[in-house]
mmCIF file of C-alpha atoms in Angstrom:
data_model
loop_
_atom_site.group_PDB
_atom_site.id
_atom_site.type_symbol
_atom_site.label_atom_id
_atom_site.label_comp_id
_atom_site.label_asym_id
_atom_site.label_seq_id
_atom_site.Cartn_x
_atom_site.Cartn_y
_atom_site.Cartn_z
ATOM 1 C CA MET A 1 -157.102 -55.077 48.311
ATOM 2 C CA LYS A 2 -156.692 -51.557 49.539
ATOM 3 C CA GLU A 3 -159.141 -50.312 52.135
ATOM 4 C CA THR A 4 -159.926 -47.328 49.905
ATOM 5 C CA GLN A 5 -161.017 -49.540 47.006
ATOM 6 C CA LYS A 6 -164.441 -48.752 45.692
ATOM 7 C CA GLY A 7 -167.021 -51.500 45.581
ATOM 8 C CA GLU A 8 -168.616 -54.086 47.802
ATOM 9 C CA TRP A 9 -166.810 -57.425 47.692
ATOM 10 C CA TRP A 10 -167.250 -60.946 49.097
ATOM 11 C CA THR A 11 -164.864 -63.934 49.193
ATOM 12 C CA ALA A 12 -165.629 -67.648 49.397
ATOM 13 C CA PRO A 13 -163.693 -70.869 48.769
ATOM 14 C CA THR A 14 -164.607 -73.258 45.969
ATOM 15 C CA LEU A 15 -163.039 -76.264 44.264
ATOM 16 C CA GLY A 16 -160.860 -75.544 41.214
ATOM 17 C CA ASP A 17 -160.634 -77.488 37.961
ATOM 18 C CA LYS A 18 -157.393 -79.150 39.126
ATOM 19 C CA GLY A 19 -158.922 -80.193 42.460
ATOM 20 C CA GLY A 20 -157.392 -77.493 44.651
ATOM 21 C CA THR A 21 -159.024 -74.724 46.614
ATOM 22 C CA VAL A 22 -159.755 -71.523 44.731
ATOM 23 C CA LEU A 23 -160.691 -68.337 46.540
ATOM 24 C CA VAL A 24 -163.441 -66.555 44.633
ATOM 25 C CA THR A 25 -163.856 -62.844 45.280
ATOM 26 C CA GLY A 26 -166.864 -61.203 43.671
ATOM 27 C CA ARG A 27 -168.150 -57.685 43.448
ATOM 28 C CA ARG A 28 -171.729 -57.021 44.540
ATOM 29 C CA ASP A 29 -172.359 -53.432 43.450
ATOM 30 C CA ILE A 30 -172.417 -53.931 39.686
ATOM 31 C CA ALA A 31 -175.974 -52.854 38.799
ATOM 32 C CA LYS A 32 -175.030 -49.599 37.067
ATOM 33 C CA PHE A 33 -172.539 -51.475 34.882
ATOM 34 C CA ARG A 34 -174.795 -54.453 34.243
ATOM 35 C CA ASP A 35 -177.685 -52.166 33.295
ATOM 36 C CA ASN A 36 -175.536 -50.602 30.551
ATOM 37 C CA PRO A 37 -176.313 -52.730 27.454
ATOM 38 C CA ARG A 38 -172.909 -51.878 25.957
ATOM 39 C CA MET A 39 -171.030 -53.487 28.891
ATOM 40 C CA ASN A 40 -171.474 -56.977 27.486
ATOM 41 C CA ILE A 41 -167.929 -58.213 26.853
ATOM 42 C CA ARG A 42 -166.409 -60.403 29.562
ATOM 43 C CA VAL A 43 -162.612 -60.247 29.806
ATOM 44 C CA GLU A 44 -160.405 -62.610 31.789
ATOM 45 C CA VAL A 45 -156.825 -61.614 32.615
ATOM 46 C CA THR A 46 -155.086 -64.769 33.852
ATOM 47 C CA TRP A 47 -151.700 -65.079 35.550
ATOM 48 C CA PRO A 48 -150.420 -68.659 35.992
ATOM 49 C CA TYR A 49 -147.869 -69.228 38.757
ATOM 50 C CA GLU A 50 -145.970 -72.019 40.458
ATOM 51 C CA GLY A 51 -148.084 -72.540 43.538
ATOM 52 C CA ALA A 52 -147.273 -73.913 46.926
ATOM 53 C CA ALA A 53 -148.626 -77.345 47.862
ATOM 54 C CA ASP A 54 -152.010 -75.738 48.545
ATOM 55 C CA GLY A 55 -152.109 -74.165 45.054
ATOM 56 C CA MET A 56 -151.766 -70.626 46.359
ATOM 57 C CA PRO A 57 -149.030 -68.194 45.261
ATOM 58 C CA ASP A 58 -145.932 -67.733 47.387
ATOM 59 C CA LYS A 59 -145.558 -64.494 49.349
ATOM 60 C CA PRO A 60 -143.479 -62.512 46.785
ATOM 61 C CA THR A 61 -145.809 -63.517 43.930
ATOM 62 C CA SER A 62 -148.874 -62.747 46.028
ATOM 63 C CA GLU A 63 -147.523 -59.296 46.912
ATOM 64 C CA LEU A 64 -146.776 -58.522 43.247
ATOM 65 C CA MET A 65 -150.266 -59.716 42.289
ATOM 66 C CA GLU A 66 -151.815 -57.413 44.886
ATOM 67 C CA ASN A 67 -149.804 -54.465 43.528
ATOM 68 C CA VAL A 68 -150.937 -55.282 39.982
ATOM 69 C CA GLN A 69 -154.525 -55.605 41.180
ATOM 70 C CA ASP A 70 -154.358 -52.235 42.919
ATOM 71 C CA ALA A 71 -153.028 -50.674 39.695
ATOM 72 C CA LEU A 72 -155.835 -52.262 37.663
ATOM 73 C CA LEU A 73 -158.481 -51.023 40.082
ATOM 74 C CA GLU A 74 -156.994 -47.533 40.121
ATOM 75 C CA VAL A 75 -156.939 -47.226 36.317
ATOM 76 C CA PHE A 76 -160.481 -48.524 35.878
ATOM 77 C CA ASP A 77 -161.845 -46.471 38.790
ATOM 78 C CA LYS A 78 -160.482 -43.305 37.161
ATOM 79 C CA ASP A 79 -161.864 -44.199 33.735
ATOM 80 C CA PRO A 80 -164.688 -46.740 34.141
ATOM 81 C CA VAL A 81 -164.533 -48.229 30.641
ATOM 82 C CA ALA A 82 -164.545 -51.600 32.414
ATOM 83 C CA VAL A 83 -165.439 -52.937 35.825
ATOM 84 C CA MET A 84 -163.617 -55.669 37.729
ATOM 85 C CA THR A 85 -166.293 -58.118 38.842
ATOM 86 C CA GLY A 86 -164.357 -61.124 40.073
ATOM 87 C CA ILE A 87 -161.007 -62.462 41.222
ATOM 88 C CA PHE A 88 -160.127 -66.164 41.290
ATOM 89 C CA THR A 89 -156.956 -67.242 43.123
ATOM 90 C CA GLY A 90 -155.746 -70.809 43.527
ATOM 91 C CA ASP A 91 -154.970 -73.988 41.644
ATOM 92 C CA GLY A 92 -151.867 -72.291 40.221
ATOM 93 C CA GLU A 93 -153.419 -69.167 38.722
ATOM 94 C CA ARG A 94 -155.046 -65.838 39.450
ATOM 95 C CA THR A 95 -157.751 -64.566 37.129
ATOM 96 C CA TRP A 96 -159.231 -61.094 37.185
ATOM 97 C CA VAL A 97 -162.613 -60.808 35.480
ATOM 98 C CA PHE A 98 -163.916 -57.609 33.917
ATOM 99 C CA TYR A 99 -166.901 -56.503 31.884
ATOM 100 C CA THR A 100 -166.327 -53.829 29.258
ATOM 101 C CA ALA A 101 -167.914 -52.223 26.211
ATOM 102 C CA SER A 102 -164.707 -52.113 24.144
ATOM 103 C CA THR A 103 -161.824 -54.562 23.983
ATOM 104 C CA ASN A 104 -159.722 -51.929 22.217
ATOM 105 C CA ILE A 105 -160.082 -49.348 25.002
ATOM 106 C CA PHE A 106 -159.814 -52.087 27.640
ATOM 107 C CA GLY A 107 -156.493 -53.179 26.144
ATOM 108 C CA LYS A 108 -155.115 -49.643 26.226
ATOM 109 C CA LYS A 109 -156.120 -49.216 29.883
ATOM 110 C CA LEU A 110 -154.744 -52.655 30.776
ATOM 111 C CA ASN A 111 -151.386 -51.716 29.245
ATOM 112 C CA GLN A 112 -151.474 -48.401 31.117
ATOM 113 C CA ALA A 113 -152.042 -50.190 34.435
ATOM 114 C CA LEU A 114 -149.299 -52.756 33.772
ATOM 115 C CA GLU A 115 -146.701 -50.287 32.455
ATOM 116 C CA PRO A 116 -144.774 -49.898 35.760
ATOM 117 C CA PHE A 117 -144.408 -53.661 36.234
ATOM 118 C CA PRO A 118 -141.974 -56.165 34.718
ATOM 119 C CA LEU A 119 -143.286 -58.291 31.853
ATOM 120 C CA LEU A 120 -145.908 -60.565 33.406
ATOM 121 C CA PRO A 121 -146.945 -64.053 32.215
ATOM 122 C CA ILE A 122 -150.576 -63.073 31.653
ATOM 123 C CA THR A 123 -153.078 -64.108 29.018
ATOM 124 C CA VAL A 124 -156.220 -62.228 28.041
ATOM 125 C CA TYR A 125 -159.424 -63.944 26.946
ATOM 126 C CA CYS A 126 -162.583 -62.151 25.797
ATOM 127 C CA GLU A 127 -166.108 -63.373 25.113
ATOM 128 C CA ASN A 128 -169.521 -61.853 24.607
ATOM 129 C CA ASP A 129 -171.699 -62.284 27.696
ATOM 130 C CA PRO A 130 -174.628 -59.878 27.201
ATOM 131 C CA ASP A 131 -176.707 -61.505 29.959
ATOM 132 C CA TRP A 132 -173.800 -61.585 32.416
ATOM 133 C CA GLY A 133 -174.371 -65.331 32.771
ATOM 134 C CA GLN A 134 -170.790 -65.997 33.852
ATOM 135 C CA TYR A 135 -171.102 -63.338 36.549
ATOM 136 C CA ASP A 136 -174.308 -64.980 37.812
ATOM 137 C CA GLU A 137 -172.555 -68.355 37.915
ATOM 138 C CA MET A 138 -169.667 -66.873 39.937
ATOM 139 C CA ALA A 139 -172.104 -65.138 42.317
ATOM 140 C CA GLU A 140 -173.540 -68.554 43.272
ATOM 141 C CA ALA A 141 -170.315 -69.170 45.231
ATOM 142 C CA GLU A 142 -171.116 -66.334 47.669
ATOM 143 C CA ILE A 143 -171.880 -67.615 51.133
ATOM 144 C CA SER A 144 -174.919 -65.948 52.644
ATOM 145 C CA LEU A 145 -174.678 -65.048 56.311
ATOM 146 C CA ASP A 146 -178.462 -64.895 56.669
#
């Protein structure tokens, strides 16, 4: 992630569904978004890939993923209709997690961010999560240094 990226982030390893290591990166500074009762739709943007033996993407795929991620962050920083709260990488896929108030507007901004890139093998999944329960579950992976 770019040094100029807004937000406070942490990263920790966990075990994926397929048994491989997954790096979980979560955003800490989400209170202003979480306190907005309209920001209750959780969106997952998932990119499957052919991973190396360790389940991680190869270097060219990883670099393209980072460029896509930077574009996503830039679009949603400029127009905060959604906030990226988590990134899961490993076990043959990368998933970016957002919370938004509108899937329609989210979709338009997602397409805007992805416009400069070739067609990507992504899927988008949405669910209502008014209590941010999935975020809380992800946050349990953070390793405290205290």
